[in-house]
Amino acid sequence: MPESKMDPKSVRGFVGNKLSFSDISASEALKSAAQMDGEDIVAIVNASGLKGRGGAGFPTAKKWEYARGQEGHPKYIIGNADEGEPGTFKDRLILTDFPELVFAGMAIAGRAVGAEFGILYLRAEYGWLRAHLETAIERCRDEGMLGKVIGGAKDFSFDISIRMGSGAYICGEETALLESLEGRRGDARNRIPFPVQAGYLGKPTVVNNVETLAWVPCILLKGPSWFASRGTRKAPGAWLFSVSGDCKRPGVYEYPFGTSLRQILADVGAEDAKAVQVGGASGTCVPPAEFDRTLTPGDLATGGSIIVFGPGQDMFAVAENFQHFFADESCGQCIPCRVGNQRLLEAIARMRKVGLDREAERNVRQLAQTMSVASKCGLGQMSPRAFLSILNTFAGDLPAKHA
Ligand code: SF4
């Protein structure tokens, strides 16, 4: 994988273009929320069309509506800050530069669903950020943005604590995150009940990604139509993208949905790219012939990660690197993922040595198909994707005599 040109501990990160978040006041958004009841807040978020920015793209208002309708108490809002997809660092930038927006988003979600407790589940590798976030929480309490009587409303109470993640990729998946929060191994839970019905400690729980939460104060202050007017009809709004790899201007960029990959490559200084990995290690590797495709859930779905590969990259070395990651991160609970990722890794290593024959290709495609339908969670279901897209387009990178 191309070496990152960013300082992983840079508190400010690197902003490629002006983010909408930069002129939003968390305190004003909370005052506005204090004037509304939960139903009004859900209606505004619904009108904006906001969908989860963690990757699954579930409508945020629908999740809140379900949680709002649950009888169990207390209810919880979890901020998912377990940003573990390779090549993704946009949530880190939000947490360093705009933590108040995330906390305000959690409090507003709390008012919407009737929850008074929030937990920020912070990626283990971001432990160095914890002190910065604790200070921001204290500041919010001092300024009346957390605690009791928020925004002057007697019935608006909400407070947040931070809990550290377990250092496993799977803990970014919301049910594994809940297991981890409850002190167990981060194994994915069966759904039904859904977390909004029985989540943290068996109580109704909303898990929202950091970026999703940060958009909420923007929507309350600028209005749902401001948000909905950006992007496309099916995918309203903008998304933050972490751009890294072989480009002149890596960093975090904000684009409306529907922006073409070609446009982004021009902005970041990577017009000569050989390929672009969209959506992290479990995403899709896009060749130049497809650079006019757009970043939108109906076309190129993205978790906010764009990794650029320049003309000199060996794409099967890239595939091997991703496959190492998945073989390491498989929790081992189910065989298609535990064994399949290891076998794929071995197959790629062999192809890089001796090339590709028809039988080997048929075997790896069958294996990938089995993994995608028989694995229990998204890790095993999605892990063959990057390798398959590289195999489809870059077989020419393999040793010529056997290719
Ligand atoms: S698919 Fe992989 S990570 Fe998910 S439960 Fe099965 S073994 Fe664990």
Coordinates of C-alpha atoms and ligand atoms in Angstrom, one line a residue:
M1 CA 0.0 0.0 0.0
P2 CA 1.4 3.5 -0.7
E3 CA 3.0 5.1 2.2
S4 CA 0.8 7.7 4.0
K5 CA 2.2 11.3 3.8
M6 CA 0.1 12.3 6.8
D7 CA 1.2 12.5 10.5
P8 CA -1.1 10.1 12.2
K9 CA -1.0 12.2 15.4
S10 CA -1.5 15.6 13.8
V11 CA -4.3 17.1 15.8
R12 CA -5.5 19.3 13.0
G13 CA -5.2 16.7 10.3
F14 CA -5.2 17.9 6.7
V15 CA -8.3 19.5 5.2
G16 CA -8.4 19.4 1.4
N17 CA -11.3 21.8 0.9
K18 CA -13.5 23.8 3.2
L19 CA -15.9 21.6 5.2
S20 CA -19.5 22.6 5.9
F21 CA -18.8 21.8 9.6
S22 CA -16.3 24.7 9.9
D23 CA -19.0 27.4 10.4
I24 CA -21.5 25.5 12.5
S25 CA -22.1 26.4 16.2
A26 CA -22.8 23.3 18.3
S27 CA -24.3 25.4 21.0
E28 CA -26.7 27.2 18.7
A29 CA -27.8 23.8 17.3
L30 CA -28.5 22.6 20.8
K31 CA -30.5 25.7 21.6
S32 CA -32.5 25.1 18.5
A33 CA -33.1 21.4 19.5
A34 CA -34.2 22.5 23.0
Q35 CA -37.1 24.4 21.3
M36 CA -38.3 21.2 19.6
D37 CA -39.7 17.9 20.8
G38 CA -38.3 14.5 19.7
E39 CA -40.9 14.1 17.0
D40 CA -40.0 17.5 15.4
I41 CA -36.3 16.6 15.4
V42 CA -37.0 13.2 13.8
A43 CA -39.1 14.9 11.1
I44 CA -36.3 17.4 10.3
V45 CA -33.7 14.7 10.0
N46 CA -36.1 12.6 7.9
A47 CA -36.7 15.6 5.5
S48 CA -33.0 16.0 5.1
G49 CA -32.6 12.4 3.9
L50 CA -29.5 11.9 6.1
K51 CA -28.2 8.3 5.8
G52 CA -25.6 6.7 8.0
R53 CA -22.0 7.5 7.0
G54 CA -20.5 4.3 8.5
G55 CA -21.0 2.4 5.3
A56 CA -24.3 0.7 5.5
G57 CA -26.3 3.9 4.6
F58 CA -29.3 3.2 6.7
P59 CA -31.7 6.3 7.0
T60 CA -30.8 8.0 10.3
A61 CA -34.4 9.3 11.0
K62 CA -35.8 5.8 10.6
K63 CA -33.3 4.4 13.1
W64 CA -34.2 7.2 15.5
E65 CA -37.9 6.6 15.0
Y66 CA -37.6 2.9 15.8
A67 CA -35.7 3.7 19.0
R68 CA -38.1 6.5 19.9
G69 CA -41.0 4.0 19.7
Q70 CA -39.4 1.5 22.1
E71 CA -40.6 1.2 25.7
G72 CA -37.4 0.1 27.4
H73 CA -35.4 2.5 29.6
P74 CA -32.8 3.8 29.9
K75 CA -32.0 4.3 26.2
Y76 CA -28.5 4.9 24.9
I77 CA -26.8 6.8 22.0
I78 CA -23.5 5.3 20.9
G79 CA -21.1 7.4 18.8
N80 CA -19.2 4.9 16.7
A81 CA -15.7 6.2 16.6
D82 CA -14.1 2.8 15.8
E83 CA -12.8 4.0 12.4
G84 CA -10.8 0.9 11.3
E85 CA -11.2 0.7 7.6
P86 CA -7.7 1.0 6.0
G87 CA -7.3 4.3 4.3
T88 CA -10.0 6.0 6.4
F89 CA -9.2 8.9 8.7
K90 CA -12.0 11.4 8.2
D91 CA -13.7 10.6 11.6
R92 CA -10.3 11.3 13.2
L93 CA -10.3 14.7 11.6
I94 CA -13.9 15.4 12.8
L95 CA -13.0 14.3 16.3
T96 CA -9.9 16.5 16.5
D97 CA -11.4 19.6 14.9
F98 CA -15.1 19.4 15.5
P99 CA -15.7 17.2 18.7
E100 CA -18.5 19.6 19.9
L101 CA -20.5 18.9 16.7
V102 CA -20.3 15.1 17.4
F103 CA -21.3 15.6 21.1
A104 CA -24.2 17.9 20.0
G105 CA -25.3 15.4 17.5
M106 CA -25.4 12.7 20.2
A107 CA -27.4 15.0 22.5
I108 CA -29.8 15.9 19.8
A109 CA -30.2 12.2 18.9
G110 CA -30.8 11.6 22.6
R111 CA -33.6 14.2 22.7
A112 CA -35.1 12.7 19.5
V113 CA -35.3 9.2 21.0
G114 CA -35.6 9.9 24.7
A115 CA -32.1 8.9 25.8
E116 CA -30.1 10.7 28.4
F117 CA -26.8 8.7 28.2
G118 CA -24.3 8.6 25.4
I119 CA -21.1 6.7 25.0
L120 CA -18.4 7.5 22.5
Y121 CA -16.7 4.2 21.5
L122 CA -13.2 5.4 20.5
R123 CA -10.9 3.3 18.3
A124 CA -8.1 1.8 20.4
E125 CA -5.5 3.2 18.0
Y126 CA -6.9 6.7 18.7
G127 CA -6.1 6.5 22.4
W128 CA -3.9 9.6 22.1
L129 CA -7.1 11.5 21.2
R130 CA -8.9 10.6 24.4
A131 CA -7.5 13.5 26.5
H132 CA -8.5 16.0 23.8
L133 CA -12.0 14.6 23.7
E134 CA -12.4 14.5 27.5
T135 CA -11.3 18.2 27.6
A136 CA -14.0 18.9 24.9
I137 CA -16.6 17.1 27.0
E138 CA -15.7 19.1 30.1
R139 CA -15.9 22.3 28.0
C140 CA -19.4 21.3 26.8
R141 CA -20.5 20.7 30.3
D142 CA -19.2 24.1 31.5
E143 CA -21.0 25.8 28.7
G144 CA -24.3 24.0 29.4
M145 CA -24.1 21.9 26.2
L146 CA -24.1 18.7 28.2
G147 CA -25.6 17.8 31.6
K148 CA -29.0 19.1 32.7
V149 CA -31.3 21.8 31.3
I150 CA -29.5 21.9 28.0
G151 CA -30.3 25.0 25.9
G152 CA -32.6 26.2 28.8
A153 CA -35.0 23.2 28.4
K154 CA -35.8 21.6 31.7
D155 CA -36.6 18.3 30.0
F156 CA -33.3 18.1 28.0
S157 CA -30.6 16.2 29.8
F158 CA -27.8 14.3 28.2
D159 CA -24.2 13.4 29.2
I160 CA -21.4 11.4 27.5
S161 CA -18.6 9.2 28.6
I162 CA -15.8 7.8 26.5
R163 CA -15.0 4.1 26.3
M164 CA -12.0 2.6 24.4
G165 CA -12.3 0.2 21.6
S166 CA -10.6 -3.2 21.6
G167 CA -8.3 -2.8 18.7
A168 CA -10.2 -5.1 16.4
Y169 CA -11.6 -4.3 12.9
I170 CA -14.8 -6.2 13.7
C171 CA -15.7 -4.0 16.6
G172 CA -16.6 -1.2 14.1
E173 CA -19.7 -3.4 13.3
E174 CA -22.4 -2.2 15.6
T175 CA -23.4 -5.5 17.2
A176 CA -19.7 -6.5 17.8
L177 CA -19.2 -3.0 19.2
L178 CA -22.0 -3.6 21.7
E179 CA -20.5 -6.9 22.8
S180 CA -17.2 -5.2 23.3
L181 CA -18.8 -2.4 25.3
E182 CA -20.4 -5.0 27.6
G183 CA -17.0 -6.4 28.3
R184 CA -17.0 -9.5 26.0
R185 CA -15.1 -10.5 22.9
G186 CA -16.3 -8.4 20.0
D187 CA -18.2 -11.1 18.1
A188 CA -21.0 -10.0 15.8
R189 CA -24.5 -10.7 17.3
N190 CA -27.4 -12.2 15.4
R191 CA -29.9 -9.5 14.4
I192 CA -33.3 -9.6 15.7
P193 CA -33.5 -8.2 18.1
F194 CA -31.9 -5.1 16.5
P195 CA -29.9 -2.8 18.7
V196 CA -32.7 -0.2 18.6
Q197 CA -34.8 -2.8 20.3
A198 CA -32.3 -4.4 22.6
G199 CA -28.8 -3.1 22.3
Y200 CA -26.4 -2.0 25.1
L201 CA -27.2 -3.9 28.3
G202 CA -30.4 -5.1 26.5
K203 CA -31.8 -1.6 26.3
P204 CA -32.9 0.4 23.2
T205 CA -29.7 1.7 21.6
V206 CA -28.9 3.9 18.6
V207 CA -25.4 3.4 17.2
N208 CA -24.5 6.2 14.8
N209 CA -21.2 6.9 13.0
V210 CA -19.2 10.0 14.1
E211 CA -19.7 11.8 10.7
T212 CA -23.5 11.0 10.7
L213 CA -23.7 12.7 14.2
A214 CA -21.7 15.7 13.1
W215 CA -24.1 16.4 10.2
V216 CA -27.1 16.7 12.6
P217 CA -26.3 20.1 14.0
C218 CA -25.6 21.4 10.5
I219 CA -29.0 20.1 9.4
L220 CA -30.8 21.7 12.3
L221 CA -29.2 25.1 11.7
K222 CA -29.0 25.2 7.9
G223 CA -32.3 23.4 7.4
P224 CA -33.1 20.0 5.9
S225 CA -33.6 21.5 2.4
W226 CA -30.0 22.9 2.4
F227 CA -28.8 19.3 3.1
A228 CA -31.2 17.6 0.7
S229 CA -30.4 20.0 -2.1
R230 CA -26.8 18.7 -2.3
G231 CA -26.0 15.3 -3.7
T232 CA -28.6 13.3 -5.6
R233 CA -32.2 12.5 -5.1
K234 CA -31.5 9.0 -3.9
A235 CA -28.4 10.0 -1.9
P236 CA -28.8 13.5 -0.5
G237 CA -26.0 15.5 1.1
A238 CA -22.3 15.4 1.1
W239 CA -19.7 13.0 2.5
L240 CA -16.2 13.4 3.8
F241 CA -13.6 11.4 2.0
S242 CA -10.1 10.4 3.3
V243 CA -7.8 10.5 0.2
S244 CA -4.4 8.9 0.5
G245 CA -1.8 7.1 -1.6
D246 CA -0.1 8.2 -4.8
C247 CA -1.5 11.7 -5.1
K248 CA -0.1 15.2 -4.6
R249 CA -2.6 16.5 -2.1
P250 CA -3.8 13.7 0.2
G251 CA -6.2 14.7 3.0
V252 CA -9.9 14.9 3.9
Y253 CA -12.3 16.4 1.3
E254 CA -16.0 17.1 1.3
Y255 CA -18.0 16.2 -1.8
P256 CA -21.7 16.0 -2.6
F257 CA -22.8 12.5 -3.6
G258 CA -22.7 12.1 -7.3
T259 CA -19.2 13.5 -7.7
S260 CA -17.1 11.6 -10.3
L261 CA -13.9 9.8 -9.3
R262 CA -12.2 11.7 -12.2
Q263 CA -13.1 15.1 -10.6
I264 CA -11.7 14.0 -7.2
L265 CA -8.5 12.7 -8.9
A266 CA -8.0 16.1 -10.6
D267 CA -8.5 17.9 -7.3
V268 CA -6.0 15.7 -5.3
G269 CA -3.4 15.7 -8.1
A270 CA -3.6 12.1 -9.3
E271 CA -4.7 12.3 -13.0
D272 CA -2.2 9.5 -13.9
A273 CA -3.6 7.0 -11.4
K274 CA -3.4 3.3 -12.4
A275 CA -6.3 2.4 -10.1
V276 CA -8.3 3.7 -7.2
Q277 CA -9.5 1.7 -4.2
V278 CA -12.9 3.1 -3.1
G279 CA -14.4 2.1 0.2
G280 CA -11.2 0.7 1.9
A281 CA -9.9 -2.8 1.9
S282 CA -13.4 -4.3 1.6
G283 CA -14.3 -1.9 -1.2
T284 CA -13.8 -1.9 -5.0
C285 CA -10.7 -1.4 -7.0
V286 CA -11.6 0.9 -10.0
P287 CA -9.5 1.0 -13.2
P288 CA -9.0 4.2 -15.3
A289 CA -11.7 3.1 -17.8
E290 CA -14.2 3.6 -15.0
F291 CA -13.0 6.9 -13.5
D292 CA -16.2 8.6 -14.7
R293 CA -18.2 6.5 -12.2
T294 CA -19.7 8.5 -9.4
L295 CA -19.3 8.2 -5.6
T296 CA -22.9 7.5 -4.6
P297 CA -24.6 4.4 -3.0
G298 CA -26.2 3.4 -6.3
D299 CA -22.8 3.3 -8.1
L300 CA -19.6 3.3 -6.1
A301 CA -20.5 2.8 -2.5
T302 CA -18.0 4.2 -0.2
G303 CA -17.1 4.2 3.5
G304 CA -15.3 7.5 2.9
S305 CA -11.9 6.0 1.9
I306 CA -10.2 6.6 -1.4
I307 CA -6.7 5.1 -1.9
V308 CA -4.9 6.1 -5.1
F309 CA -2.4 3.8 -6.8
G310 CA 0.0 5.3 -9.2
P311 CA 1.4 3.9 -12.5
G312 CA 4.2 2.0 -10.8
Q313 CA 2.1 -0.1 -8.4
D314 CA 1.9 -3.9 -8.6
M315 CA -1.8 -4.4 -8.0
F316 CA -1.5 -8.0 -6.9
A317 CA 0.9 -6.8 -4.2
V318 CA -1.9 -4.5 -3.2
A319 CA -4.3 -7.4 -3.1
E320 CA -1.9 -9.5 -1.1
N321 CA -1.6 -6.6 1.4
F322 CA -5.4 -6.3 1.8
Q323 CA -5.7 -10.0 2.1
H324 CA -3.1 -10.1 5.0
F325 CA -5.3 -7.6 6.7
F326 CA -8.4 -9.7 6.5
A327 CA -6.7 -12.9 7.4
D328 CA -5.4 -11.1 10.6
E329 CA -8.7 -9.5 11.4
S330 CA -11.1 -12.5 10.9
C331 CA -12.5 -13.2 14.4
G332 CA -12.5 -17.0 13.5
Q333 CA -16.1 -17.6 14.5
C334 CA -17.1 -19.0 11.1
I335 CA -15.2 -21.3 8.7
P336 CA -15.8 -19.6 5.4
C337 CA -14.1 -16.4 6.7
R338 CA -11.5 -18.0 9.0
V339 CA -10.2 -20.5 6.5
G340 CA -11.3 -18.7 3.3
N341 CA -9.3 -15.5 4.0
Q342 CA -6.2 -17.6 4.7
R343 CA -6.7 -19.7 1.5
L344 CA -7.2 -16.5 -0.6
L345 CA -4.0 -15.1 0.9
E346 CA -2.1 -18.2 -0.1
A347 CA -3.6 -18.2 -3.6
I348 CA -2.6 -14.6 -4.2
A349 CA 1.0 -15.3 -3.0
R350 CA 1.2 -18.3 -5.4
M351 CA -0.2 -16.3 -8.3
R352 CA 2.4 -13.6 -7.7
K353 CA 5.1 -16.3 -8.0
V354 CA 3.9 -18.5 -10.8
G355 CA 1.1 -16.7 -12.5
L356 CA -2.5 -17.6 -13.1
D357 CA -3.9 -20.7 -14.6
R358 CA -7.6 -21.4 -15.4
E359 CA -8.1 -23.9 -12.6
A360 CA -6.5 -21.6 -10.0
E361 CA -8.8 -18.8 -11.2
R362 CA -11.9 -21.0 -11.1
N363 CA -11.0 -22.1 -7.5
V364 CA -10.5 -18.7 -6.1
R365 CA -13.7 -17.4 -7.7
Q366 CA -15.6 -20.3 -6.2
L367 CA -14.0 -19.7 -2.8
A368 CA -14.8 -16.0 -2.9
Q369 CA -18.4 -16.8 -3.8
T370 CA -18.7 -19.2 -0.9
M371 CA -17.3 -16.6 1.5
S372 CA -19.6 -13.9 0.3
V373 CA -22.8 -16.0 0.9
A374 CA -21.8 -18.2 3.9
S375 CA -19.8 -15.8 6.2
K376 CA -21.7 -14.6 9.2
C377 CA -20.8 -10.9 9.0
G378 CA -19.7 -8.2 6.6
L379 CA -16.0 -8.9 7.1
G380 CA -16.1 -12.4 5.5
Q381 CA -18.8 -11.4 3.1
M382 CA -16.9 -8.4 1.7
S383 CA -13.2 -9.4 2.1
P384 CA -12.8 -11.0 -1.4
R385 CA -14.1 -7.9 -3.2
A386 CA -10.9 -6.0 -3.6
F387 CA -9.0 -9.0 -4.8
L388 CA -11.7 -10.0 -7.3
S389 CA -11.8 -6.5 -8.8
I390 CA -8.0 -6.5 -9.1
L391 CA -8.2 -10.0 -10.7
N392 CA -10.8 -8.8 -13.2
T393 CA -8.8 -5.9 -14.4
F394 CA -5.1 -6.3 -13.7
A395 CA -4.3 -9.9 -14.5
G396 CA -1.5 -8.4 -16.7
D397 CA 0.4 -7.6 -13.5
L398 CA 1.0 -11.4 -12.9
P399 CA 4.1 -13.1 -14.3
A400 CA 3.7 -13.1 -18.1
K401 CA 4.7 -16.7 -18.9
H402 CA 1.8 -18.2 -16.9
A403 CA -0.8 -15.5 -17.3
Ligands
SF4_1 S1 -17.4 -13.4 8.9 FE1 -15.3 -13.5 9.8 S2 -15.3 -11.8 11.2 FE2 -17.4 -12.2 10.7 S3 -18.1 -13.6 12.3 FE3 -17.4 -14.9 10.6 S4 -15.2 -15.3 11.2 FE4 -15.9 -13.6 12.4

